């Protein structure tokens, strides 16, 4: 079987470098996040154009709560305005919005905006845009462990019945395929608590470009790099 696949089904991106992009220009960090939204728009369009089926964007990590209050508030406001303003265009492009992460810590307003966008786009099936918000892979695994422990304690499953499929099924990404390609911008070469279980066989790509400068050409370059990789999944050719 030839594992070479020129087009990733699922691309996941750690959008890094907004702050540095702004600081390099003497602008407030929020300007970097605003420009980052432009890159989100371009990337969604590119993913649709290339026939990628799933695009996950790491928009807010659990650790991001530790940033100064005004930056966190600015990001929350940006999520609300952005999903509300973009929903008609996402519908036009056939893009379904999904959220992964712990939604319980968001304000009622933020939750309402995000859930409205999820509901409005739920029939779209060209591209699934997964927003990782208040997401951390370790919290996701803890959440999954608790779910399975509860089901075991209730007698619904035996410990022996827990296998890779049941664990994957208890994650927030239960019905989302594993990422084929994970991109992190800004030259940092770390996964930073992003999709740790799901990344088992993902190809990794770390371009130097800062997220606000990530455009169509950068996306095409990532896909070209992926097409060159030889995916063996631990087997010999
Ligand atoms: C990382 O750059 C970026 C973030 C923490 C926020 C990303 C959010 C957006 C681009 C808005 C997207 C909106 C939607 C609805 C998807 P950084 O601030 O860590 O940059 P630095 O490492 O240079 O400081």
mmCIF file of C-alpha atoms and ligand atoms in Angstrom:
data_model
loop_
_atom_site.group_PDB
_atom_site.id
_atom_site.type_symbol
_atom_site.label_atom_id
_atom_site.label_comp_id
_atom_site.label_asym_id
_atom_site.label_seq_id
_atom_site.Cartn_x
_atom_site.Cartn_y
_atom_site.Cartn_z
ATOM 1 C CA UNK A 1 0.000 0.000 0.000
ATOM 2 C CA UNK A 2 1.378 3.428 -0.913
ATOM 3 C CA UNK A 3 1.065 5.718 2.120
ATOM 4 C CA UNK A 4 2.152 8.745 0.103
ATOM 5 C CA UNK A 5 -0.713 11.161 0.059
ATOM 6 C CA UNK A 6 -0.220 14.468 -1.686
ATOM 7 C CA UNK A 7 -3.070 16.214 0.146
ATOM 8 C CA UNK A 8 -3.464 16.175 3.941
ATOM 9 C CA UNK A 9 -7.025 15.521 5.041
ATOM 10 C CA UNK A 10 -6.491 17.428 8.278
ATOM 11 C CA UNK A 11 -4.108 20.373 8.790
ATOM 12 C CA UNK A 12 -3.680 21.744 12.324
ATOM 13 C CA UNK A 13 -1.946 25.051 12.977
ATOM 14 C CA UNK A 14 -0.356 26.630 16.041
ATOM 15 C CA UNK A 15 -0.738 30.297 15.087
ATOM 16 C CA UNK A 16 2.321 31.816 16.744
ATOM 17 C CA UNK A 17 4.021 35.198 16.476
ATOM 18 C CA UNK A 18 1.200 37.778 16.596
ATOM 19 C CA UNK A 19 2.777 39.591 19.538
ATOM 20 C CA UNK A 20 6.261 39.680 17.982
ATOM 21 C CA UNK A 21 4.804 40.892 14.676
ATOM 22 C CA UNK A 22 3.218 43.851 16.493
ATOM 23 C CA UNK A 23 6.185 44.570 18.774
ATOM 24 C CA UNK A 24 8.567 44.675 15.783
ATOM 25 C CA UNK A 25 6.429 47.509 14.413
ATOM 26 C CA UNK A 26 6.038 49.365 17.700
ATOM 27 C CA UNK A 27 2.339 48.465 17.757
ATOM 28 C CA UNK A 28 0.256 47.122 20.646
ATOM 29 C CA UNK A 29 0.074 43.302 20.717
ATOM 30 C CA UNK A 30 -3.634 43.454 19.910
ATOM 31 C CA UNK A 31 -2.762 44.777 16.416
ATOM 32 C CA UNK A 32 -0.894 41.521 15.864
ATOM 33 C CA UNK A 33 -3.979 39.511 16.798
ATOM 34 C CA UNK A 34 -6.103 41.673 14.462
ATOM 35 C CA UNK A 35 -3.699 40.974 11.598
ATOM 36 C CA UNK A 36 -3.743 37.328 12.654
ATOM 37 C CA UNK A 37 -7.455 37.233 11.853
ATOM 38 C CA UNK A 38 -6.589 38.203 8.245
ATOM 39 C CA UNK A 39 -4.321 35.153 8.091
ATOM 40 C CA UNK A 40 -7.135 32.997 9.477
ATOM 41 C CA UNK A 41 -9.412 34.213 6.639
ATOM 42 C CA UNK A 42 -6.802 33.543 3.957
ATOM 43 C CA UNK A 43 -5.941 30.126 5.385
ATOM 44 C CA UNK A 44 -9.576 28.994 5.537
ATOM 45 C CA UNK A 45 -10.003 30.044 1.890
ATOM 46 C CA UNK A 46 -6.816 28.189 0.893
ATOM 47 C CA UNK A 47 -7.874 25.046 2.752
ATOM 48 C CA UNK A 48 -11.263 25.078 0.996
ATOM 49 C CA UNK A 49 -9.614 25.673 -2.381
ATOM 50 C CA UNK A 50 -7.238 22.727 -1.912
ATOM 51 C CA UNK A 51 -9.962 20.352 -0.732
ATOM 52 C CA UNK A 52 -8.522 19.936 2.792
ATOM 53 C CA UNK A 53 -11.382 18.477 4.838
ATOM 54 C CA UNK A 54 -10.431 19.666 8.313
ATOM 55 C CA UNK A 55 -8.473 22.677 9.585
ATOM 56 C CA UNK A 56 -7.743 23.060 13.299
ATOM 57 C CA UNK A 57 -6.503 26.396 14.619
ATOM 58 C CA UNK A 58 -5.009 26.771 18.095
ATOM 59 C CA UNK A 59 -6.632 30.102 18.961
ATOM 60 C CA UNK A 60 -6.410 30.132 22.776
ATOM 61 C CA UNK A 61 -4.485 27.741 24.981
ATOM 62 C CA UNK A 62 -5.339 26.994 28.594
ATOM 63 C CA UNK A 63 -2.026 28.686 29.449
ATOM 64 C CA UNK A 64 -3.166 31.878 27.637
ATOM 65 C CA UNK A 65 -5.446 32.704 30.630
ATOM 66 C CA UNK A 66 -2.200 33.742 32.329
ATOM 67 C CA UNK A 67 -1.689 36.718 29.954
ATOM 68 C CA UNK A 68 -2.465 40.277 31.094
ATOM 69 C CA UNK A 69 -6.204 40.855 31.564
ATOM 70 C CA UNK A 70 -6.464 43.438 28.774
ATOM 71 C CA UNK A 71 -4.915 41.036 26.227
ATOM 72 C CA UNK A 72 -7.241 38.210 27.311
ATOM 73 C CA UNK A 73 -10.273 40.547 27.115
ATOM 74 C CA UNK A 74 -9.159 41.788 23.692
ATOM 75 C CA UNK A 75 -8.900 38.203 22.422
ATOM 76 C CA UNK A 76 -12.329 37.279 23.832
ATOM 77 C CA UNK A 77 -13.883 40.301 22.106
ATOM 78 C CA UNK A 78 -12.077 39.360 18.897
ATOM 79 C CA UNK A 79 -13.451 35.796 19.003
ATOM 80 C CA UNK A 80 -17.004 37.173 19.385
ATOM 81 C CA UNK A 81 -16.814 39.798 16.629
ATOM 82 C CA UNK A 82 -14.851 37.553 14.320
ATOM 83 C CA UNK A 83 -17.147 34.502 14.420
ATOM 84 C CA UNK A 84 -20.268 36.696 14.127
ATOM 85 C CA UNK A 85 -18.868 38.698 11.192
ATOM 86 C CA UNK A 86 -17.432 35.670 9.367
ATOM 87 C CA UNK A 87 -20.362 33.259 9.712
ATOM 88 C CA UNK A 88 -22.142 34.339 6.455
ATOM 89 C CA UNK A 89 -18.907 33.914 4.461
ATOM 90 C CA UNK A 90 -18.220 30.552 6.140
ATOM 91 C CA UNK A 91 -21.729 29.414 5.204
ATOM 92 C CA UNK A 92 -21.125 30.526 1.609
ATOM 93 C CA UNK A 93 -17.903 28.491 1.499
ATOM 94 C CA UNK A 94 -19.479 25.423 3.137
ATOM 95 C CA UNK A 95 -17.373 25.665 6.291
ATOM 96 C CA UNK A 96 -18.562 24.114 9.526
ATOM 97 C CA UNK A 97 -17.260 25.602 12.787
ATOM 98 C CA UNK A 98 -16.492 23.309 15.703
ATOM 99 C CA UNK A 99 -14.917 24.062 19.045
ATOM 100 C CA UNK A 100 -12.639 21.870 21.123
ATOM 101 C CA UNK A 101 -11.535 22.781 24.625
ATOM 102 C CA UNK A 102 -13.059 23.481 28.000
ATOM 103 C CA UNK A 103 -15.902 25.873 27.214
ATOM 104 C CA UNK A 104 -16.963 26.232 30.871
ATOM 105 C CA UNK A 105 -14.532 29.047 31.674
ATOM 106 C CA UNK A 106 -15.669 31.380 28.898
ATOM 107 C CA UNK A 107 -18.155 34.120 29.705
ATOM 108 C CA UNK A 108 -21.778 33.570 28.798
ATOM 109 C CA UNK A 109 -21.388 36.080 25.933
ATOM 110 C CA UNK A 110 -18.358 34.351 24.380
ATOM 111 C CA UNK A 111 -20.010 30.924 24.690
ATOM 112 C CA UNK A 112 -23.195 32.226 23.086
ATOM 113 C CA UNK A 113 -21.345 33.688 20.080
ATOM 114 C CA UNK A 114 -19.299 30.542 19.521
ATOM 115 C CA UNK A 115 -22.236 28.171 19.950
ATOM 116 C CA UNK A 116 -24.379 30.279 17.590
ATOM 117 C CA UNK A 117 -21.690 29.928 14.917
ATOM 118 C CA UNK A 118 -21.503 26.161 15.551
ATOM 119 C CA UNK A 119 -25.269 25.811 15.177
ATOM 120 C CA UNK A 120 -25.525 28.087 12.128
ATOM 121 C CA UNK A 121 -22.868 26.132 10.215
ATOM 122 C CA UNK A 122 -23.628 22.586 11.383
ATOM 123 C CA UNK A 123 -24.969 21.454 7.988
ATOM 124 C CA UNK A 124 -21.838 22.596 6.108
ATOM 125 C CA UNK A 125 -19.584 19.765 5.000
ATOM 126 C CA UNK A 126 -16.885 21.105 2.706
ATOM 127 C CA UNK A 127 -14.389 21.976 5.442
ATOM 128 C CA UNK A 128 -14.593 21.571 9.212
ATOM 129 C CA UNK A 129 -12.889 24.494 10.938
ATOM 130 C CA UNK A 130 -11.993 23.361 14.452
ATOM 131 C CA UNK A 131 -11.209 26.188 16.861
ATOM 132 C CA UNK A 132 -9.131 25.030 19.819
ATOM 133 C CA UNK A 133 -10.192 27.400 22.591
ATOM 134 C CA UNK A 134 -9.177 27.015 26.224
ATOM 135 C CA UNK A 135 -7.554 23.881 24.880
ATOM 136 C CA UNK A 136 -4.703 21.881 26.314
ATOM 137 C CA UNK A 137 -3.944 18.300 25.323
ATOM 138 C CA UNK A 138 -3.248 17.238 28.909
ATOM 139 C CA UNK A 139 -6.608 18.615 30.123
ATOM 140 C CA UNK A 140 -8.261 16.797 27.231
ATOM 141 C CA UNK A 141 -6.606 13.527 28.324
ATOM 142 C CA UNK A 142 -7.601 14.098 31.956
ATOM 143 C CA UNK A 143 -11.174 14.782 30.844
ATOM 144 C CA UNK A 144 -11.151 11.556 28.758
ATOM 145 C CA UNK A 145 -9.700 9.538 31.677
ATOM 146 C CA UNK A 146 -12.497 10.795 33.946
ATOM 147 C CA UNK A 147 -15.168 9.939 31.366
ATOM 148 C CA UNK A 148 -13.824 6.389 31.028
ATOM 149 C CA UNK A 149 -13.418 6.008 34.807
ATOM 150 C CA UNK A 150 -17.048 7.050 35.316
ATOM 151 C CA UNK A 151 -18.256 4.599 32.669
ATOM 152 C CA UNK A 152 -16.171 1.832 34.239
ATOM 153 C CA UNK A 153 -17.431 2.612 37.758
ATOM 154 C CA UNK A 154 -21.008 2.547 36.442
ATOM 155 C CA UNK A 155 -20.360 -0.916 34.950
ATOM 156 C CA UNK A 156 -20.927 0.297 31.371
ATOM 157 C CA UNK A 157 -17.478 -0.949 30.286
ATOM 158 C CA UNK A 158 -14.796 -3.199 31.774
ATOM 159 C CA UNK A 159 -11.192 -1.930 32.218
ATOM 160 C CA UNK A 160 -10.090 -4.531 29.636
ATOM 161 C CA UNK A 161 -12.458 -3.014 27.074
ATOM 162 C CA UNK A 162 -10.501 0.234 27.160
ATOM 163 C CA UNK A 163 -8.292 0.356 24.092
ATOM 164 C CA UNK A 164 -6.908 3.036 21.764
ATOM 165 C CA UNK A 165 -10.285 3.366 20.042
ATOM 166 C CA UNK A 166 -12.186 3.969 23.313
ATOM 167 C CA UNK A 167 -9.622 6.515 24.502
ATOM 168 C CA UNK A 168 -9.735 8.357 21.143
ATOM 169 C CA UNK A 169 -13.539 8.271 21.370
ATOM 170 C CA UNK A 170 -13.506 9.983 24.773
ATOM 171 C CA UNK A 171 -11.418 12.937 23.528
ATOM 172 C CA UNK A 172 -12.938 16.275 22.425
ATOM 173 C CA UNK A 173 -11.819 15.306 18.906
ATOM 174 C CA UNK A 174 -13.794 12.019 18.975
ATOM 175 C CA UNK A 175 -15.258 12.346 15.465
ATOM 176 C CA UNK A 176 -12.393 14.338 13.924
ATOM 177 C CA UNK A 177 -9.620 12.522 12.020
ATOM 178 C CA UNK A 178 -6.061 12.793 13.389
ATOM 179 C CA UNK A 179 -4.054 15.661 11.892
ATOM 180 C CA UNK A 180 -1.840 14.643 8.979
ATOM 181 C CA UNK A 181 0.152 17.874 9.135
ATOM 182 C CA UNK A 182 0.824 20.187 12.088
ATOM 183 C CA UNK A 183 2.254 23.629 11.317
ATOM 184 C CA UNK A 184 3.666 26.010 13.920
ATOM 185 C CA UNK A 185 4.622 29.466 12.708
ATOM 186 C CA UNK A 186 7.328 31.813 14.047
ATOM 187 C CA UNK A 187 10.155 29.267 14.037
ATOM 188 C CA UNK A 188 9.350 27.759 17.447
ATOM 189 C CA UNK A 189 9.718 23.977 17.290
ATOM 190 C CA UNK A 190 7.387 22.723 20.027
ATOM 191 C CA UNK A 191 3.881 21.271 20.244
ATOM 192 C CA UNK A 192 3.078 23.188 23.473
ATOM 193 C CA UNK A 193 0.296 20.909 24.712
ATOM 194 C CA UNK A 194 -1.487 20.783 21.326
ATOM 195 C CA UNK A 195 -3.193 17.563 20.136
ATOM 196 C CA UNK A 196 -0.584 15.332 21.809
ATOM 197 C CA UNK A 197 -2.529 12.079 21.408
ATOM 198 C CA UNK A 198 -3.732 12.922 17.898
ATOM 199 C CA UNK A 199 -0.253 14.004 16.704
ATOM 200 C CA UNK A 200 1.160 10.448 16.982
ATOM 201 C CA UNK A 201 1.846 10.151 13.235
ATOM 202 C CA UNK A 202 1.493 13.767 12.100
ATOM 203 C CA UNK A 203 4.097 15.394 9.914
ATOM 204 C CA UNK A 204 5.471 18.560 11.533
ATOM 205 C CA UNK A 205 6.392 21.805 9.735
ATOM 206 C CA UNK A 206 7.902 24.841 11.449
ATOM 207 C CA UNK A 207 8.147 27.824 9.091
ATOM 208 C CA UNK A 208 9.950 30.967 10.320
ATOM 209 C CA UNK A 209 7.143 33.293 9.244
ATOM 210 C CA UNK A 210 5.092 35.017 11.962
ATOM 211 C CA UNK A 211 1.382 34.192 11.895
ATOM 212 C CA UNK A 212 0.201 37.625 10.613
ATOM 213 C CA UNK A 213 2.486 37.106 7.573
ATOM 214 C CA UNK A 214 1.230 33.580 6.901
ATOM 215 C CA UNK A 215 -0.554 33.882 3.559
ATOM 216 C CA UNK A 216 -1.650 31.773 0.615
ATOM 217 C CA UNK A 217 1.928 31.095 -0.501
ATOM 218 C CA UNK A 218 2.907 29.849 2.953
ATOM 219 C CA UNK A 219 -0.046 27.465 3.014
ATOM 220 C CA UNK A 220 0.887 26.177 -0.450
ATOM 221 C CA UNK A 221 4.473 25.704 0.762
ATOM 222 C CA UNK A 222 3.289 23.670 3.758
ATOM 223 C CA UNK A 223 1.237 21.420 1.458
ATOM 224 C CA UNK A 224 4.181 21.008 -0.915
ATOM 225 C CA UNK A 225 6.439 20.058 1.992
ATOM 226 C CA UNK A 226 3.841 17.528 3.187
ATOM 227 C CA UNK A 227 3.612 15.986 -0.288
ATOM 228 C CA UNK A 228 7.383 15.362 -0.196
ATOM 229 C CA UNK A 229 7.251 13.485 3.121
ATOM 230 C CA UNK A 230 7.336 9.717 3.118
ATOM 231 C CA UNK A 231 4.789 8.507 5.674
ATOM 232 C CA UNK A 232 5.576 4.981 6.833
ATOM 233 C CA UNK A 233 3.573 4.762 10.069
ATOM 234 C CA UNK A 234 6.359 2.674 11.614
ATOM 235 C CA UNK A 235 6.442 0.184 8.778
ATOM 236 C CA UNK A 236 9.120 -0.556 6.178
ATOM 237 C CA UNK A 237 8.526 0.380 2.564
HETATM 238 C C1 LIG B 1 -0.190 33.543 19.334
HETATM 239 O O1 LIG B 1 0.654 34.643 19.129
HETATM 240 C C2 LIG B 1 -1.590 33.871 19.016
HETATM 241 C C3 LIG B 1 -2.624 33.835 19.920
HETATM 242 C C4 LIG B 1 -2.449 33.470 21.328
HETATM 243 C C5 LIG B 1 -3.987 34.214 19.519
HETATM 244 C C6 LIG B 1 -4.403 33.733 18.170
HETATM 245 C C7 LIG B 1 -5.720 34.273 17.843
HETATM 246 C C8 LIG B 1 -6.046 34.844 16.660
HETATM 247 C C9 LIG B 1 -5.150 34.956 15.494
HETATM 248 C C10 LIG B 1 -7.436 35.302 16.477
HETATM 249 C C11 LIG B 1 -8.139 34.225 15.728
HETATM 250 C C12 LIG B 1 -9.575 34.311 15.830
HETATM 251 C C13 LIG B 1 -10.399 33.264 15.534
HETATM 252 C C14 LIG B 1 -11.854 33.409 15.687
HETATM 253 C C15 LIG B 1 -9.865 31.956 15.101
HETATM 254 P P1 LIG B 1 1.422 35.220 20.392
HETATM 255 O O2 LIG B 1 0.591 36.318 20.968
HETATM 256 O O3 LIG B 1 1.765 34.113 21.319
HETATM 257 O O4 LIG B 1 2.704 35.807 19.707
HETATM 258 P P2 LIG B 1 4.155 35.957 20.372
HETATM 259 O O5 LIG B 1 4.643 34.557 20.637
HETATM 260 O O6 LIG B 1 4.924 36.632 19.297
HETATM 261 O O7 LIG B 1 4.000 36.792 21.610
#
